[in-house]
PDB file of C-alpha atoms in Angstrom:
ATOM      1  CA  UNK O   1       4.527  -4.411  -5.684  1.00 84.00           C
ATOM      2  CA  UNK O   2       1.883  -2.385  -3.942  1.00 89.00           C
ATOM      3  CA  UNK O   3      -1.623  -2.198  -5.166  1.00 85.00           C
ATOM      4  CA  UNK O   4      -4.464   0.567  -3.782  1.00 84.00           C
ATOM      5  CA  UNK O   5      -8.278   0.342  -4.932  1.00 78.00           C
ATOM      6  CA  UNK O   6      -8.974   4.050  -6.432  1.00 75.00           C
ATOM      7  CA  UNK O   7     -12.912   3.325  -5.634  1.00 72.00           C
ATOM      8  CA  UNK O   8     -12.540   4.153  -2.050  1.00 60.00           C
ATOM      9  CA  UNK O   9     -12.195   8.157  -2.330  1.00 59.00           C
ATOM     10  CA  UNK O  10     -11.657   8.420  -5.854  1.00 71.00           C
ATOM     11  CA  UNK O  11      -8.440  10.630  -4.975  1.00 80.00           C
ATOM     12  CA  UNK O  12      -5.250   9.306  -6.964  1.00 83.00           C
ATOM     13  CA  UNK O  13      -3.451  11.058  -4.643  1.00 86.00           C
ATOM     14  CA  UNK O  14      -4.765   9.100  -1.443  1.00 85.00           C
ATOM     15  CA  UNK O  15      -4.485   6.014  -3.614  1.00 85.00           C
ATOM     16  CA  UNK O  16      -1.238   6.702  -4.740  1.00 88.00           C
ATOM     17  CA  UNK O  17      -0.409   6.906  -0.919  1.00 88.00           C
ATOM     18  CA  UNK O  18      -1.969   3.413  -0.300  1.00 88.00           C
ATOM     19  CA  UNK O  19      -0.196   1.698  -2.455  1.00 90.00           C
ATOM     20  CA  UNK O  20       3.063   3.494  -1.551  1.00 91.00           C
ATOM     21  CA  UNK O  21       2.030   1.898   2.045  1.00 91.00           C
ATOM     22  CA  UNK O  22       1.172  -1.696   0.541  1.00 91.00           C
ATOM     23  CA  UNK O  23       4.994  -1.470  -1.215  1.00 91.00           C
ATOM     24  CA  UNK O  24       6.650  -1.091   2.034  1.00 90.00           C
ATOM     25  CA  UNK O  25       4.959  -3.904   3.155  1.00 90.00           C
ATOM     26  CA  UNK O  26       5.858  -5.738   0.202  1.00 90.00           C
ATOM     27  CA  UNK O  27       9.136  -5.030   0.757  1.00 90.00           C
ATOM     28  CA  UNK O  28       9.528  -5.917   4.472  1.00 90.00           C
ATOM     29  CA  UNK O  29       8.098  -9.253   3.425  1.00 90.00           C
ATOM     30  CA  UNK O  30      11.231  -9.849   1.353  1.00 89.00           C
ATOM     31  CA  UNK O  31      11.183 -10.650  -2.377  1.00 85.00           C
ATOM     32  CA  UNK O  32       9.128 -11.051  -4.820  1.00 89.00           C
ATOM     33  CA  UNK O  33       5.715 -10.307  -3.003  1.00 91.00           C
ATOM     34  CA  UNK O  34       2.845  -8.714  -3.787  1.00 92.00           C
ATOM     35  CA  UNK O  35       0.697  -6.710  -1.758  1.00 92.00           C
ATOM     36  CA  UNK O  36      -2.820  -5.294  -1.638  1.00 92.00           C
ATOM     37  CA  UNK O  37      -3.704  -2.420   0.373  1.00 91.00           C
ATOM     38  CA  UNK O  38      -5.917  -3.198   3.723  1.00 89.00           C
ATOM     39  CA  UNK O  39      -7.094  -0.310   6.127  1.00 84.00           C
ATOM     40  CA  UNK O  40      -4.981  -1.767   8.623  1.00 84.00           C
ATOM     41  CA  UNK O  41      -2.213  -0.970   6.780  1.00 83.00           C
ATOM     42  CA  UNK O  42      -2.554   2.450   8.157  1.00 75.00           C
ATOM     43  CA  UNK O  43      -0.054   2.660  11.182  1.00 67.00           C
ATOM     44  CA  UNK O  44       2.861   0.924   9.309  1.00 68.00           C
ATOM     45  CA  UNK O  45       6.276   3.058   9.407  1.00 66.00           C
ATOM     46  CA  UNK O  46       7.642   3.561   6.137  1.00 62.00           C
ATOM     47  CA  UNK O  47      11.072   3.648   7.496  1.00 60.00           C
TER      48      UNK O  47
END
Protein backbone atom coordinates (compact mmCIF):
# COMPACT_ATOMS: atom_id res chain seq x y z
CA UNK A 1 0.00 0.00 0.00
CA UNK A 2 1.10 3.51 -0.78
CA UNK A 3 -0.04 6.45 1.18
CA UNK A 4 0.50 10.44 -0.01
CA UNK A 5 -0.44 13.46 2.42
CA UNK A 6 -2.98 15.67 0.15
CA UNK A 7 -1.91 18.81 2.53
CA UNK A 8 1.24 19.39 0.69
CA UNK A 9 -0.25 21.01 -2.68
CA UNK A 10 -3.69 20.20 -2.21
CA UNK A 11 -3.60 18.63 -5.89
CA UNK A 12 -5.16 14.97 -5.89
CA UNK A 13 -3.52 14.60 -8.87
CA UNK A 14 0.15 15.20 -7.47
CA UNK A 15 -0.99 13.15 -4.50
CA UNK A 16 -2.34 10.54 -6.41
CA UNK A 17 1.22 10.45 -8.03
CA UNK A 18 2.90 10.16 -4.55
CA UNK A 19 1.33 7.50 -3.47
CA UNK A 20 1.58 5.70 -6.84
CA UNK A 21 5.51 6.30 -5.98
CA UNK A 22 5.18 5.07 -2.20
CA UNK A 23 3.36 1.65 -3.85
CA UNK A 24 6.30 0.85 -5.89
CA UNK A 25 8.26 1.08 -3.03
CA UNK A 26 5.98 -1.00 -1.19
CA UNK A 27 6.22 -3.39 -3.59
CA UNK A 28 10.02 -3.66 -4.07
CA UNK A 29 10.07 -4.21 -0.33
CA UNK A 30 8.21 -7.48 -0.87
CA UNK A 31 4.89 -8.34 0.82
CA UNK A 32 2.73 -7.10 2.85
CA UNK A 33 4.31 -3.55 3.49
CA UNK A 34 3.15 -0.40 3.86
CA UNK A 35 4.52 2.70 2.76
CA UNK A 36 4.28 6.44 3.36
CA UNK A 37 5.35 8.89 0.91
CA UNK A 38 8.82 10.87 1.77
CA UNK A 39 10.26 13.62 -0.65
CA UNK A 40 13.04 11.43 -1.21
CA UNK A 41 10.98 9.19 -2.77
CA UNK A 42 11.26 11.34 -5.76
CA UNK A 43 14.03 9.71 -8.03
CA UNK A 44 12.71 6.09 -7.58
CA UNK A 45 12.08 4.21 -11.09
CA UNK A 46 8.78 2.84 -11.31
CA UNK A 47 9.97 0.11 -13.49
Amino acid sequence: IGIADCEITGDWQDALSRADTALYVSKKMGRNKTTVYDSGMEKIDHN
